[in-house]
Coordinates of N, CA, C and O in Angstrom, one line a residue:
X30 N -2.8 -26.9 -51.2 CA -4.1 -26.5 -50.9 C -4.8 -27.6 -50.1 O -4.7 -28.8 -50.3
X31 N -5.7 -26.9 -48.8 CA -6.6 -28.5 -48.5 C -7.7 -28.3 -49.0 O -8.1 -27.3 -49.6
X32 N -8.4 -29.6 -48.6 CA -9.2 -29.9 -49.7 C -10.8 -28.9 -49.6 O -11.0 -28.3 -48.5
X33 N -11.5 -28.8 -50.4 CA -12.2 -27.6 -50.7 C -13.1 -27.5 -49.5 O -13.6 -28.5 -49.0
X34 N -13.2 -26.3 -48.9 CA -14.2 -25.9 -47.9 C -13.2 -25.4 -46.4 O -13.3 -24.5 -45.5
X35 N -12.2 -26.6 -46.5 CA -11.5 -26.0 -45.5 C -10.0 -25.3 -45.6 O -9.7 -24.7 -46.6
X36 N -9.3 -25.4 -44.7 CA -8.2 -24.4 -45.1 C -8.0 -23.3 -44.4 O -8.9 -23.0 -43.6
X37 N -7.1 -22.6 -44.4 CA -7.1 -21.0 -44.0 C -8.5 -19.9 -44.8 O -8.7 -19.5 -45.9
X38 N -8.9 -19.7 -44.0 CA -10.3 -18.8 -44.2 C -9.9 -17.3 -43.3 O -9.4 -17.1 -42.2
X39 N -10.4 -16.3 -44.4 CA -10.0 -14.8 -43.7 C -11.3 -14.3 -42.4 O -12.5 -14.4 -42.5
X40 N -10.8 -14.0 -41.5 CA -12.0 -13.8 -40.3 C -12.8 -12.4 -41.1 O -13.8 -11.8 -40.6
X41 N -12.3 -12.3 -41.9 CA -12.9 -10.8 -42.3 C -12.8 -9.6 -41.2 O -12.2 -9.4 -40.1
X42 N -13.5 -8.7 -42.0 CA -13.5 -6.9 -41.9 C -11.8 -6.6 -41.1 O -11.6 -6.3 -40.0
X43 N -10.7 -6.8 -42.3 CA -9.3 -7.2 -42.3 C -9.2 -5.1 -42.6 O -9.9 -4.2 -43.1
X44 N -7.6 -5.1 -41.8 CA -7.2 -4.0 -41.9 C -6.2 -4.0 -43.3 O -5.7 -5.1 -43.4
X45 N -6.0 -3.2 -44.1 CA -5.0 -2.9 -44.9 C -3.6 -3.5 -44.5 O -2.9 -3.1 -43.5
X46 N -3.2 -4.3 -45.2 CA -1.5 -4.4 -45.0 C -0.3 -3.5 -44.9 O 0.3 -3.0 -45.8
X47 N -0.1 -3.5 -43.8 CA 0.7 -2.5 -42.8 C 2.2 -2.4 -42.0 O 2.1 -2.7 -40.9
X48 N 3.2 -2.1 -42.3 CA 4.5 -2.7 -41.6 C 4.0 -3.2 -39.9 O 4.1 -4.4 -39.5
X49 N 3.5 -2.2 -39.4 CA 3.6 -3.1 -37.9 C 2.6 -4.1 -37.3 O 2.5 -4.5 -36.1
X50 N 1.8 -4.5 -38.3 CA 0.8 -5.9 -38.7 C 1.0 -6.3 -37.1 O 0.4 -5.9 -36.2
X51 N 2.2 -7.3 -37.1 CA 3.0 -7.8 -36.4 C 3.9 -7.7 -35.4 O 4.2 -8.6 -34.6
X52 N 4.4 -6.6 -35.5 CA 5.3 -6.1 -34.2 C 4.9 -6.5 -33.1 O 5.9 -6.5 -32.3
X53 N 3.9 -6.9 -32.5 CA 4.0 -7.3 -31.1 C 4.6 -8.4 -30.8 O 5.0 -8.9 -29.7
X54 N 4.8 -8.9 -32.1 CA 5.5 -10.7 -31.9 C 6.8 -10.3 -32.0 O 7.2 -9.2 -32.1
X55 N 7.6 -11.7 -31.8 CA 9.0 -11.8 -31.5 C 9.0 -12.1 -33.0 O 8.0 -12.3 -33.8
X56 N 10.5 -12.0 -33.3 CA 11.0 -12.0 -34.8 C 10.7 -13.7 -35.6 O 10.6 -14.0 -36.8
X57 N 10.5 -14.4 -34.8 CA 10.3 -15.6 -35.6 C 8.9 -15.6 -36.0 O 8.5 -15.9 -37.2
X58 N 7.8 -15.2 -34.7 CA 6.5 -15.6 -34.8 C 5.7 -14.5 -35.6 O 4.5 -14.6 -35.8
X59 N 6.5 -13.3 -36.1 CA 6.0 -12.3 -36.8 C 6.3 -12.6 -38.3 O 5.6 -12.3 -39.3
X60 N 8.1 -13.4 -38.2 CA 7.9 -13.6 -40.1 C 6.9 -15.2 -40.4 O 6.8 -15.6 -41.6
X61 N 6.4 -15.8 -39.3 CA 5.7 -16.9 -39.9 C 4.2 -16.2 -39.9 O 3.3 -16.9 -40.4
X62 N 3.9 -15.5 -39.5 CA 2.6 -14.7 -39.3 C 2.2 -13.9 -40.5 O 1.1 -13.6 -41.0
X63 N 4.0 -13.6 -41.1 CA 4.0 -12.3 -42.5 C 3.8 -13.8 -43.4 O 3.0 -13.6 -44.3
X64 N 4.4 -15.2 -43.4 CA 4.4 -15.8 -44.4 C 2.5 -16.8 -44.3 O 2.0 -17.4 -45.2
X65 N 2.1 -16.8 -43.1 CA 1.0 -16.8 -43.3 C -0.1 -16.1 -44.3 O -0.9 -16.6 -45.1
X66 N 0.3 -14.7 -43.7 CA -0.6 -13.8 -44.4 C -0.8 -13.4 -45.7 O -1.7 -12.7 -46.2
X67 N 0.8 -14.5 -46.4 CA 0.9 -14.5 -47.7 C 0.3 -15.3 -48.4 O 0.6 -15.2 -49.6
X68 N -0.7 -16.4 -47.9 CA -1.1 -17.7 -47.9 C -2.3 -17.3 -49.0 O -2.8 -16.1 -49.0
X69 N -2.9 -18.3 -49.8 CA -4.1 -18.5 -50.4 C -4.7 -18.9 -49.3 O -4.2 -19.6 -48.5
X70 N -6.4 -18.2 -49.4 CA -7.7 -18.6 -49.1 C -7.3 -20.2 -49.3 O -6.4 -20.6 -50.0
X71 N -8.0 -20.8 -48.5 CA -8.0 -22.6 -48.5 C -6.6 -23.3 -48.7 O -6.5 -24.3 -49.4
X72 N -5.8 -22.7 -48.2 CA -4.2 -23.1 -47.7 C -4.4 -23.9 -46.8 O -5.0 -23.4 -45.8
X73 N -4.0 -25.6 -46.6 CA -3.5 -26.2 -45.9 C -2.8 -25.7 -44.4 O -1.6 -25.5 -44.7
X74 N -2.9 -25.5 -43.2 CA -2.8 -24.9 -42.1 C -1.9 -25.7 -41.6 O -0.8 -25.1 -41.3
X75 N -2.1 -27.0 -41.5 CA -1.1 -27.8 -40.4 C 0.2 -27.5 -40.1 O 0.8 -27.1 -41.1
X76 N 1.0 -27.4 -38.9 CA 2.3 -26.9 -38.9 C 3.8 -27.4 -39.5 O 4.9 -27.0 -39.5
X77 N 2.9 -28.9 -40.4 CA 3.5 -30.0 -41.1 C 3.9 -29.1 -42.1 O 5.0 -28.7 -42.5
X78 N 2.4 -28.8 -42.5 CA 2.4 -28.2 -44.3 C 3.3 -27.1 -44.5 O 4.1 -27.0 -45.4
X79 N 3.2 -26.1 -43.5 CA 3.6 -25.0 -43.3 C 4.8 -25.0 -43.0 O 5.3 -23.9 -43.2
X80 N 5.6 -25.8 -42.5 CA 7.3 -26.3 -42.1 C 7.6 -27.0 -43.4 O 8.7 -26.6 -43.8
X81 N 7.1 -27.6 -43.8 CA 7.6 -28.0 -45.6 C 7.4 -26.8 -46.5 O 7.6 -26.8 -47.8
X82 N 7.0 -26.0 -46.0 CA 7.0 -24.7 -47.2 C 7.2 -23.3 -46.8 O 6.9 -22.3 -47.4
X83 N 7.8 -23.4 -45.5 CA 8.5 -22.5 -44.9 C 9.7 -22.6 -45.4 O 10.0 -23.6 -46.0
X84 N 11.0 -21.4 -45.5 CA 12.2 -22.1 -45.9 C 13.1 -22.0 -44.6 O 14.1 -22.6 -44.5
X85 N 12.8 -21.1 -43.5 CA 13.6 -21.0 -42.5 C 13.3 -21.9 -41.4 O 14.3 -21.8 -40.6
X86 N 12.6 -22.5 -40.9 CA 11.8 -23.2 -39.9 C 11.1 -24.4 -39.9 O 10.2 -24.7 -40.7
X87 N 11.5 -25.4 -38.7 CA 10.8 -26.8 -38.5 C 9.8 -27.0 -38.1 O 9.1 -26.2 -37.3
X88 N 9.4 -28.0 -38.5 CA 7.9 -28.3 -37.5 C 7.7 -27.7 -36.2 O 6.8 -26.8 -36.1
X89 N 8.9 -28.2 -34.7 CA 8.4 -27.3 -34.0 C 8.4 -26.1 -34.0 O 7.3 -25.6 -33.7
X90 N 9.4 -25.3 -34.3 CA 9.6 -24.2 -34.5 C 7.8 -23.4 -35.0 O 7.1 -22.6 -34.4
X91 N 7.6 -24.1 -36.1 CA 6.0 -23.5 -36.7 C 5.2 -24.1 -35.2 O 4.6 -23.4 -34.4
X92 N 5.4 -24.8 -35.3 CA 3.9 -25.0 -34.5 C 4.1 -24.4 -33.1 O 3.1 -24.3 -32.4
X93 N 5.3 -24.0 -32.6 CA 5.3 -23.1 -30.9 C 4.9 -21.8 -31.4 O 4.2 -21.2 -30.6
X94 N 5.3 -21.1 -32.8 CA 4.5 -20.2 -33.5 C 3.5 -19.9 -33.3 O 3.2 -18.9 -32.6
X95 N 2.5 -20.9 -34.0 CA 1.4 -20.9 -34.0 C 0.7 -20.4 -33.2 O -0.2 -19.5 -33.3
X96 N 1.2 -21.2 -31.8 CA 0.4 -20.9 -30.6 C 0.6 -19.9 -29.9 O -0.1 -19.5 -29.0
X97 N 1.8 -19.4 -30.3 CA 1.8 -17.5 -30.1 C 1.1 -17.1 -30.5 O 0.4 -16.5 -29.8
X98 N 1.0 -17.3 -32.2 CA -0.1 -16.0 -33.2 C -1.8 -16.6 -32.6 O -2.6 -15.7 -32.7
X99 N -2.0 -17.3 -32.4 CA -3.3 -17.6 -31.4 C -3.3 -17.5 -30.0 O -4.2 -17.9 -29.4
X100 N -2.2 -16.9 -29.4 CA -2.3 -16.2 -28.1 C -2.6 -14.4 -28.1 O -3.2 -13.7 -27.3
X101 N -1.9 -14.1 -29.6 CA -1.9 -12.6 -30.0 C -3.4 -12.5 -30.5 O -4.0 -11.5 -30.8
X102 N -3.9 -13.8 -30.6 CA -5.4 -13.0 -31.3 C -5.5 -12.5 -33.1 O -6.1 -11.5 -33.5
X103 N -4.7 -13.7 -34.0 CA -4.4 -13.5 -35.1 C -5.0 -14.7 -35.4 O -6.1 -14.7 -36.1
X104 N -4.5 -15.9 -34.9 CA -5.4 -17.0 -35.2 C -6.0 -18.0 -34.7 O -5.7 -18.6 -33.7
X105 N -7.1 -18.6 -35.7 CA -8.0 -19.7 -34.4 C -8.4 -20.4 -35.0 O -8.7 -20.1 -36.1
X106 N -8.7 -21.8 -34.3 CA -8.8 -22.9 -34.8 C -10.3 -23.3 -34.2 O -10.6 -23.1 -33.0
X107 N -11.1 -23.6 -35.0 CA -12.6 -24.1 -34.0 C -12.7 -25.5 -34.6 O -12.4 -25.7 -35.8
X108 N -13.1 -26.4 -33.9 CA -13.6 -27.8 -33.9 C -15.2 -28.0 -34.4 O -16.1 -27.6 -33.6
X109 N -15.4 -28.7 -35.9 CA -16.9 -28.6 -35.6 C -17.2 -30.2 -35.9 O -16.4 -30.9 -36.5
X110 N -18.0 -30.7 -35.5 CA -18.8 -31.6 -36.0 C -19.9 -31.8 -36.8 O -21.1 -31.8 -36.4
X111 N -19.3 -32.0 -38.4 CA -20.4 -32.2 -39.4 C -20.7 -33.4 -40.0 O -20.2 -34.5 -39.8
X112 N -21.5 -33.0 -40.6 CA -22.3 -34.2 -41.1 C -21.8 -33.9 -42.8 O -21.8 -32.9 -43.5
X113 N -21.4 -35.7 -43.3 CA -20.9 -35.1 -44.7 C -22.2 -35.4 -45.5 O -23.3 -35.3 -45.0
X114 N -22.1 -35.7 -46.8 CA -22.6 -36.0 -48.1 C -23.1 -37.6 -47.3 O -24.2 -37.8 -46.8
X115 N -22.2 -38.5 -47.3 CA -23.2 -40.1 -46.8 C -23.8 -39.9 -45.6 O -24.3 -40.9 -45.1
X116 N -24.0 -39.0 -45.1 CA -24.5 -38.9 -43.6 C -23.3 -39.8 -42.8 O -23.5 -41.0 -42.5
X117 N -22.7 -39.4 -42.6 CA -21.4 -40.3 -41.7 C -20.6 -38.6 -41.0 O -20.3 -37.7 -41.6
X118 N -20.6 -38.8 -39.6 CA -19.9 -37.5 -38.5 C -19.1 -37.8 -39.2 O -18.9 -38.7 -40.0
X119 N -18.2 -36.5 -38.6 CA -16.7 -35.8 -38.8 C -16.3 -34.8 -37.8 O -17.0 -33.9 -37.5
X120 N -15.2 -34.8 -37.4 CA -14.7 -33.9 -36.7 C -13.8 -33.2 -37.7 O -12.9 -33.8 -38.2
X121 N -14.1 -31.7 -37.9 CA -13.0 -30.8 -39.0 C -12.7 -30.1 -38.4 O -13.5 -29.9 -37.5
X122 N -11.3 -29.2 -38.3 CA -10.7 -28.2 -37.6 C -11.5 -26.9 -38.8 O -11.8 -27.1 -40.0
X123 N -11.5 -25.9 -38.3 CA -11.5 -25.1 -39.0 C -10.9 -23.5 -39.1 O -11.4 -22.8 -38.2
X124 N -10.2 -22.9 -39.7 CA -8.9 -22.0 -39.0 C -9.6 -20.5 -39.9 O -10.1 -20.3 -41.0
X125 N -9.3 -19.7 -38.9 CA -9.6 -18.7 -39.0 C -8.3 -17.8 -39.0 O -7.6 -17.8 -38.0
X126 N -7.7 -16.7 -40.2 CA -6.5 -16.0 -40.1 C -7.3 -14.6 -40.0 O -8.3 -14.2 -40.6
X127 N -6.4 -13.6 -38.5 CA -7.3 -12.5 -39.1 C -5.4 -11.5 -38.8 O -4.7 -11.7 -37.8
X128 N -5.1 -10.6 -39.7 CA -4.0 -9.8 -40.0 C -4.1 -9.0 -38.3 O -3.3 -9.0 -37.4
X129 N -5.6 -8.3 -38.3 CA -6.0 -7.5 -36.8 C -6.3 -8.1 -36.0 O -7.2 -8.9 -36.0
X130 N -5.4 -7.7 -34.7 CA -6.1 -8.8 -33.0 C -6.9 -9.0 -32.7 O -7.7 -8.2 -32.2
X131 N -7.2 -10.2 -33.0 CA -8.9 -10.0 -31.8 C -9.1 -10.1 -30.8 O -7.9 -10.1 -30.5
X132 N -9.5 -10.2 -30.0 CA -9.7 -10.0 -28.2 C -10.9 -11.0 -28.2 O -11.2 -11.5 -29.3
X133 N -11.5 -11.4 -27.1 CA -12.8 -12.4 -27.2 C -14.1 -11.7 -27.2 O -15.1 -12.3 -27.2
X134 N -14.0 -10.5 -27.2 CA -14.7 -9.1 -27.1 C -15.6 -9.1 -28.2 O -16.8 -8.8 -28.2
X135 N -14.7 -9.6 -29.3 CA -15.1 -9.1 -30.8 C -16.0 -10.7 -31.4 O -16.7 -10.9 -32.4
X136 N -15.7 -11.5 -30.4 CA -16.6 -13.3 -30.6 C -17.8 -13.0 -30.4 O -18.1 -12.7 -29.2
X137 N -18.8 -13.0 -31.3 CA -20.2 -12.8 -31.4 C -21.3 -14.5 -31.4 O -21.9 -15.3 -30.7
X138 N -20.9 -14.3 -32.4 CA -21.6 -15.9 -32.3 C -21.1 -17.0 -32.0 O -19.9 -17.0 -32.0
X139 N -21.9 -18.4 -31.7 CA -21.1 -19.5 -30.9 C -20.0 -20.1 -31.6 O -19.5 -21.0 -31.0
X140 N -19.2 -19.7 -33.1 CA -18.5 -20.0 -33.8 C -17.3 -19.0 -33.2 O -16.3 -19.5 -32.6
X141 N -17.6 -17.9 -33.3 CA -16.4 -17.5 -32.9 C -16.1 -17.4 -31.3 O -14.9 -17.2 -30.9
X142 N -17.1 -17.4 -30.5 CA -16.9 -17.4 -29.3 C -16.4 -18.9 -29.0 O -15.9 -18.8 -27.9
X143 N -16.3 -20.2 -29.3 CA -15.2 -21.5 -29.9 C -14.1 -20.8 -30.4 O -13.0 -21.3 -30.1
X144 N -14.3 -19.8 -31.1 CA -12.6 -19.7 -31.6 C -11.6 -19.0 -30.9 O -10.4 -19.2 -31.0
X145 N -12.4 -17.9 -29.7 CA -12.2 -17.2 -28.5 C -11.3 -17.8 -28.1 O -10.1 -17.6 -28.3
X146 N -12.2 -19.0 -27.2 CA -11.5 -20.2 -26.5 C -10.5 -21.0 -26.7 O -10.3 -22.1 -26.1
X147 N -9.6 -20.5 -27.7 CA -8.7 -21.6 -28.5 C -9.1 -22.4 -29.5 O -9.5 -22.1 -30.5
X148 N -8.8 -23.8 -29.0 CA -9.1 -24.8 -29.9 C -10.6 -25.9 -29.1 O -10.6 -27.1 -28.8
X149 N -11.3 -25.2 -29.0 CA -12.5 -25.8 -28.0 C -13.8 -26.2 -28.9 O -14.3 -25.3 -29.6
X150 N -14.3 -27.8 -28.9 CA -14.4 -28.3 -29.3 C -16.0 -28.2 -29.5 O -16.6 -28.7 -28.6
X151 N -16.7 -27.7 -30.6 CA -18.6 -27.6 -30.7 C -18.8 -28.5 -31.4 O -17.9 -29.2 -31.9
X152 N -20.1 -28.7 -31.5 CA -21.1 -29.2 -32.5 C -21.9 -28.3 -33.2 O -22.6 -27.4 -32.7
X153 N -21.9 -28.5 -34.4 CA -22.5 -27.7 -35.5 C -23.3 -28.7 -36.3 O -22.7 -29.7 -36.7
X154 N -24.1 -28.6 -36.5 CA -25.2 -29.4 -37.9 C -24.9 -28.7 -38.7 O -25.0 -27.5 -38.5
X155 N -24.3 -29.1 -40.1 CA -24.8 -28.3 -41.3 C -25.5 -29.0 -42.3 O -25.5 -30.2 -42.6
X156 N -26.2 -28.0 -42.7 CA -27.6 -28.6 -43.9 C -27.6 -29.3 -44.8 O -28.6 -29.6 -45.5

């Protein structure tokens, strides 16, 4: 698990679990996509964590993955910069899993239209 607040977070309004979820992908990046999808809410993301608890697949192997299943529009990473508890910045990744494609179509607010963009770097205040 990482540590509370961050992690794998569901993009929401998710389709039903379905054999062809995944079919557009090639056979590797569709079973690390199925073992994603098997993940707890606030799962540790990195392609480190996820290659230590994969059983078929290495570090690179997960992480050239990855950047398939975030070329298909499954997942995204946004960069925010917050402000913690001592008032001291932070730069946090923050990862969005969504089972259904997204297109940049469906990026409404400046959070997801950062997530659109890949891995593109905002500023966010939080309260």
């Amino acid at each position: 698990m990482a540590n509370p607040g961050y992690g794998k977070r569901l993009a929401g309004d998710e389709n039903p679990v379905a054999e062809p979820d995944f079919a557009h992908l090639n056979p590797r990046d569709a079973g690390i996509a199925v073992f994603v999808d098997h993940l707890e809410t606030g799962h540790a993301m990195g392609h480190k964590v996820l290659a230590a608890e994969h059983p078929r697949h290495g570090q690179q192997a997960v992480r050239t993955s990855l950047g398939r299943i975030t070329q298909a529009g499954h997942l995204r990473w946004i960069k925010e910069h917050i402000t913690v508890e001592d008032n001291t910045m932070r730069w946090v990744t923050r990862t969005y899993w969504s089972r259904t494609r997204r297109s940049t179509e469906w990026c409404g607010d400046i959070r997801s239209l950062a997530a659109c963009a890949g891995r593109e770097r905002i500023h966010v205040e939080r309260p």
